[in-house]
Amino acid sequence: QKATEDISARINKVQSETSEAVTAIERIASSVKQIDETASSIASAMEEQTASTQEIARNIEEASAGAQEVTNTIGEVTQAADTTESTASEVLSSADDINKQAQTLRDKTSELLSSLRAA
């Protein structure tokens, strides 16, 4: 009984952590989307400014460097999101395995108790 409770507690903990990981992935995905939209807006503004004076062209070059940093950050965040998603999938799979093992343990315990009662 204690082992079953321990396993159930572990399953609950893994499921809770999986839920937190999924929430984190969703927040990261939302951030990536916002950054992507910002990068698109910056790119549009840069295209409009290209036809302007040399001073504006110099400012565009500076904005371009900033946009590159944003693009790099998007890549890093996307990679982190992919890694987190993969880890969350592994945790969920482990939780499913533990749940199956807990069910098997419950079944075996029930069988043992039935055998002991019959004896």
PDB file of C-alpha atoms in Angstrom:
ATOM      1  CA  GLN A   1       0.000   0.000   0.000  1.00  0.00           C
ATOM      2  CA  LYS A   2       2.812   2.391   0.944  1.00  0.00           C
ATOM      3  CA  ALA A   3       4.643   1.639  -2.309  1.00  0.00           C
ATOM      4  CA  THR A   4       1.474   2.268  -4.289  1.00  0.00           C
ATOM      5  CA  GLU A   5       0.987   5.577  -2.502  1.00  0.00           C
ATOM      6  CA  ASP A   6       4.609   6.512  -3.131  1.00  0.00           C
ATOM      7  CA  ILE A   7       4.263   5.645  -6.811  1.00  0.00           C
ATOM      8  CA  SER A   8       1.001   7.576  -7.029  1.00  0.00           C
ATOM      9  CA  ALA A   9       2.666  10.562  -5.375  1.00  0.00           C
ATOM     10  CA  ARG A  10       5.549  10.351  -7.814  1.00  0.00           C
ATOM     11  CA  ILE A  11       3.147  10.084 -10.733  1.00  0.00           C
ATOM     12  CA  ASN A  12       1.293  13.149  -9.482  1.00  0.00           C
ATOM     13  CA  LYS A  13       4.573  15.028  -9.116  1.00  0.00           C
ATOM     14  CA  VAL A  14       5.718  14.045 -12.615  1.00  0.00           C
ATOM     15  CA  GLN A  15       2.346  15.014 -14.052  1.00  0.00           C
ATOM     16  CA  SER A  16       2.474  18.342 -12.218  1.00  0.00           C
ATOM     17  CA  GLU A  17       5.989  19.022 -13.476  1.00  0.00           C
ATOM     18  CA  THR A  18       4.920  18.003 -16.968  1.00  0.00           C
ATOM     19  CA  SER A  19       2.039  20.449 -16.764  1.00  0.00           C
ATOM     20  CA  GLU A  20       4.433  23.184 -15.655  1.00  0.00           C
ATOM     21  CA  ALA A  21       6.771  22.322 -18.533  1.00  0.00           C
ATOM     22  CA  VAL A  22       3.895  22.519 -21.011  1.00  0.00           C
ATOM     23  CA  THR A  23       2.901  25.904 -19.582  1.00  0.00           C
ATOM     24  CA  ALA A  24       6.494  27.097 -19.925  1.00  0.00           C
ATOM     25  CA  ILE A  25       6.586  25.868 -23.535  1.00  0.00           C
ATOM     26  CA  GLU A  26       3.394  27.761 -24.279  1.00  0.00           C
ATOM     27  CA  ARG A  27       4.847  30.939 -22.758  1.00  0.00           C
ATOM     28  CA  ILE A  28       8.043  30.505 -24.753  1.00  0.00           C
ATOM     29  CA  ALA A  29       6.065  29.907 -27.951  1.00  0.00           C
ATOM     30  CA  SER A  30       4.058  33.073 -27.261  1.00  0.00           C
ATOM     31  CA  SER A  31       7.264  35.040 -26.693  1.00  0.00           C
ATOM     32  CA  VAL A  32       8.743  33.666 -29.907  1.00  0.00           C
ATOM     33  CA  LYS A  33       5.637  34.758 -31.796  1.00  0.00           C
ATOM     34  CA  GLN A  34       5.802  38.268 -30.317  1.00  0.00           C
ATOM     35  CA  ILE A  35       9.496  38.565 -31.104  1.00  0.00           C
ATOM     36  CA  ASP A  36       8.867  37.315 -34.644  1.00  0.00           C
ATOM     37  CA  GLU A  37       6.162  39.941 -35.126  1.00  0.00           C
ATOM     38  CA  THR A  38       8.491  42.613 -33.771  1.00  0.00           C
ATOM     39  CA  ALA A  39      11.263  41.485 -36.113  1.00  0.00           C
ATOM     40  CA  SER A  40       8.856  41.634 -39.055  1.00  0.00           C
ATOM     41  CA  SER A  41       7.837  45.173 -38.074  1.00  0.00           C
ATOM     42  CA  ILE A  42      11.482  46.217 -37.828  1.00  0.00           C
ATOM     43  CA  ALA A  43      12.216  44.730 -41.244  1.00  0.00           C
ATOM     44  CA  SER A  44       9.283  46.629 -42.795  1.00  0.00           C
ATOM     45  CA  ALA A  45      10.439  49.900 -41.250  1.00  0.00           C
ATOM     46  CA  MET A  46      13.960  49.307 -42.563  1.00  0.00           C
ATOM     47  CA  GLU A  47      12.686  48.817 -46.128  1.00  0.00           C
ATOM     48  CA  GLU A  48      10.819  52.138 -46.020  1.00  0.00           C
ATOM     49  CA  GLN A  49      13.856  54.004 -44.701  1.00  0.00           C
ATOM     50  CA  THR A  50      16.271  52.637 -47.344  1.00  0.00           C
ATOM     51  CA  ALA A  51      15.167  55.281 -49.862  1.00  0.00           C
ATOM     52  CA  SER A  52      15.909  58.130 -47.430  1.00  0.00           C
ATOM     53  CA  THR A  53      19.070  60.216 -46.882  1.00  0.00           C
ATOM     54  CA  GLN A  54      22.539  58.913 -45.984  1.00  0.00           C
ATOM     55  CA  GLU A  55      21.924  59.671 -42.296  1.00  0.00           C
ATOM     56  CA  ILE A  56      18.763  57.574 -42.394  1.00  0.00           C
ATOM     57  CA  ALA A  57      20.715  54.842 -44.214  1.00  0.00           C
ATOM     58  CA  ARG A  58      23.267  54.849 -41.383  1.00  0.00           C
ATOM     59  CA  ASN A  59      20.436  54.500 -38.856  1.00  0.00           C
ATOM     60  CA  ILE A  60      19.047  51.620 -40.879  1.00  0.00           C
ATOM     61  CA  GLU A  61      22.383  49.832 -40.640  1.00  0.00           C
ATOM     62  CA  GLU A  62      22.250  50.194 -36.861  1.00  0.00           C
ATOM     63  CA  ALA A  63      18.658  48.935 -36.808  1.00  0.00           C
ATOM     64  CA  SER A  64      19.746  46.041 -38.996  1.00  0.00           C
ATOM     65  CA  ALA A  65      22.324  45.029 -36.416  1.00  0.00           C
ATOM     66  CA  GLY A  66      19.584  45.137 -33.771  1.00  0.00           C
ATOM     67  CA  ALA A  67      17.288  43.083 -35.980  1.00  0.00           C
ATOM     68  CA  GLN A  68      20.050  40.512 -36.385  1.00  0.00           C
ATOM     69  CA  GLU A  69      20.337  40.263 -32.618  1.00  0.00           C
ATOM     70  CA  VAL A  70      16.580  39.755 -32.408  1.00  0.00           C
ATOM     71  CA  THR A  71      16.779  37.097 -35.128  1.00  0.00           C
ATOM     72  CA  ASN A  72      19.578  35.349 -33.246  1.00  0.00           C
ATOM     73  CA  THR A  73      17.544  35.530 -30.058  1.00  0.00           C
ATOM     74  CA  ILE A  74      14.527  34.083 -31.869  1.00  0.00           C
ATOM     75  CA  GLY A  75      16.690  31.191 -33.016  1.00  0.00           C
ATOM     76  CA  GLU A  76      17.982  30.593 -29.502  1.00  0.00           C
ATOM     77  CA  VAL A  77      14.512  30.803 -27.961  1.00  0.00           C
ATOM     78  CA  THR A  78      13.120  28.481 -30.635  1.00  0.00           C
ATOM     79  CA  GLN A  79      15.888  25.991 -29.943  1.00  0.00           C
ATOM     80  CA  ALA A  80      15.224  26.230 -26.202  1.00  0.00           C
ATOM     81  CA  ALA A  81      11.502  25.730 -26.830  1.00  0.00           C
ATOM     82  CA  ASP A  82      12.220  22.657 -28.939  1.00  0.00           C
ATOM     83  CA  THR A  83      14.477  21.251 -26.232  1.00  0.00           C
ATOM     84  CA  THR A  84      11.896  21.968 -23.544  1.00  0.00           C
ATOM     85  CA  GLU A  85       9.151  20.390 -25.637  1.00  0.00           C
ATOM     86  CA  SER A  86      11.272  17.299 -26.196  1.00  0.00           C
ATOM     87  CA  THR A  87      12.031  17.062 -22.480  1.00  0.00           C
ATOM     88  CA  ALA A  88       8.366  17.509 -21.615  1.00  0.00           C
ATOM     89  CA  SER A  89       7.464  14.701 -24.016  1.00  0.00           C
ATOM     90  CA  GLU A  90      10.032  12.448 -22.374  1.00  0.00           C
ATOM     91  CA  VAL A  91       8.694  13.321 -18.914  1.00  0.00           C
ATOM     92  CA  LEU A  92       5.138  12.638 -20.047  1.00  0.00           C
ATOM     93  CA  SER A  93       6.201   9.296 -21.498  1.00  0.00           C
ATOM     94  CA  SER A  94       7.941   8.436 -18.226  1.00  0.00           C
ATOM     95  CA  ALA A  95       4.828   9.418 -16.305  1.00  0.00           C
ATOM     96  CA  ASP A  96       2.767   7.108 -18.496  1.00  0.00           C
ATOM     97  CA  ASP A  97       5.241   4.274 -17.903  1.00  0.00           C
ATOM     98  CA  ILE A  98       5.157   4.857 -14.148  1.00  0.00           C
ATOM     99  CA  ASN A  99       1.371   4.961 -14.233  1.00  0.00           C
ATOM    100  CA  LYS A 100       1.307   1.604 -16.050  1.00  0.00           C
ATOM    101  CA  GLN A 101       3.745   0.147 -13.537  1.00  0.00           C
ATOM    102  CA  ALA A 102       1.636   1.460 -10.676  1.00  0.00           C
ATOM    103  CA  GLN A 103      -1.460  -0.144 -12.189  1.00  0.00           C
ATOM    104  CA  THR A 104       0.400  -3.444 -12.550  1.00  0.00           C
ATOM    105  CA  LEU A 105       1.497  -3.173  -8.914  1.00  0.00           C
ATOM    106  CA  ARG A 106      -2.076  -2.461  -7.837  1.00  0.00           C
ATOM    107  CA  ASP A 107      -3.307  -5.467  -9.833  1.00  0.00           C
ATOM    108  CA  LYS A 108      -0.629  -7.756  -8.367  1.00  0.00           C
ATOM    109  CA  THR A 109      -1.351  -6.467  -4.858  1.00  0.00           C
ATOM    110  CA  SER A 110      -5.050  -7.119  -5.363  1.00  0.00           C
ATOM    111  CA  GLU A 111      -4.313 -10.630  -6.618  1.00  0.00           C
ATOM    112  CA  LEU A 112      -2.062 -11.303  -3.624  1.00  0.00           C
ATOM    113  CA  LEU A 113      -4.668 -10.029  -1.179  1.00  0.00           C
ATOM    114  CA  SER A 114      -7.336 -12.166  -2.850  1.00  0.00           C
ATOM    115  CA  SER A 115      -5.076 -15.211  -2.598  1.00  0.00           C
ATOM    116  CA  LEU A 116      -4.354 -14.520   1.066  1.00  0.00           C
ATOM    117  CA  ARG A 117      -8.042 -14.066   1.843  1.00  0.00           C
ATOM    118  CA  ALA A 118      -8.917 -17.299   0.054  1.00  0.00           C
ATOM    119  CA  ALA A 119      -6.307 -19.238   2.024  1.00  0.00           C
TER     120      ALA A 119
END
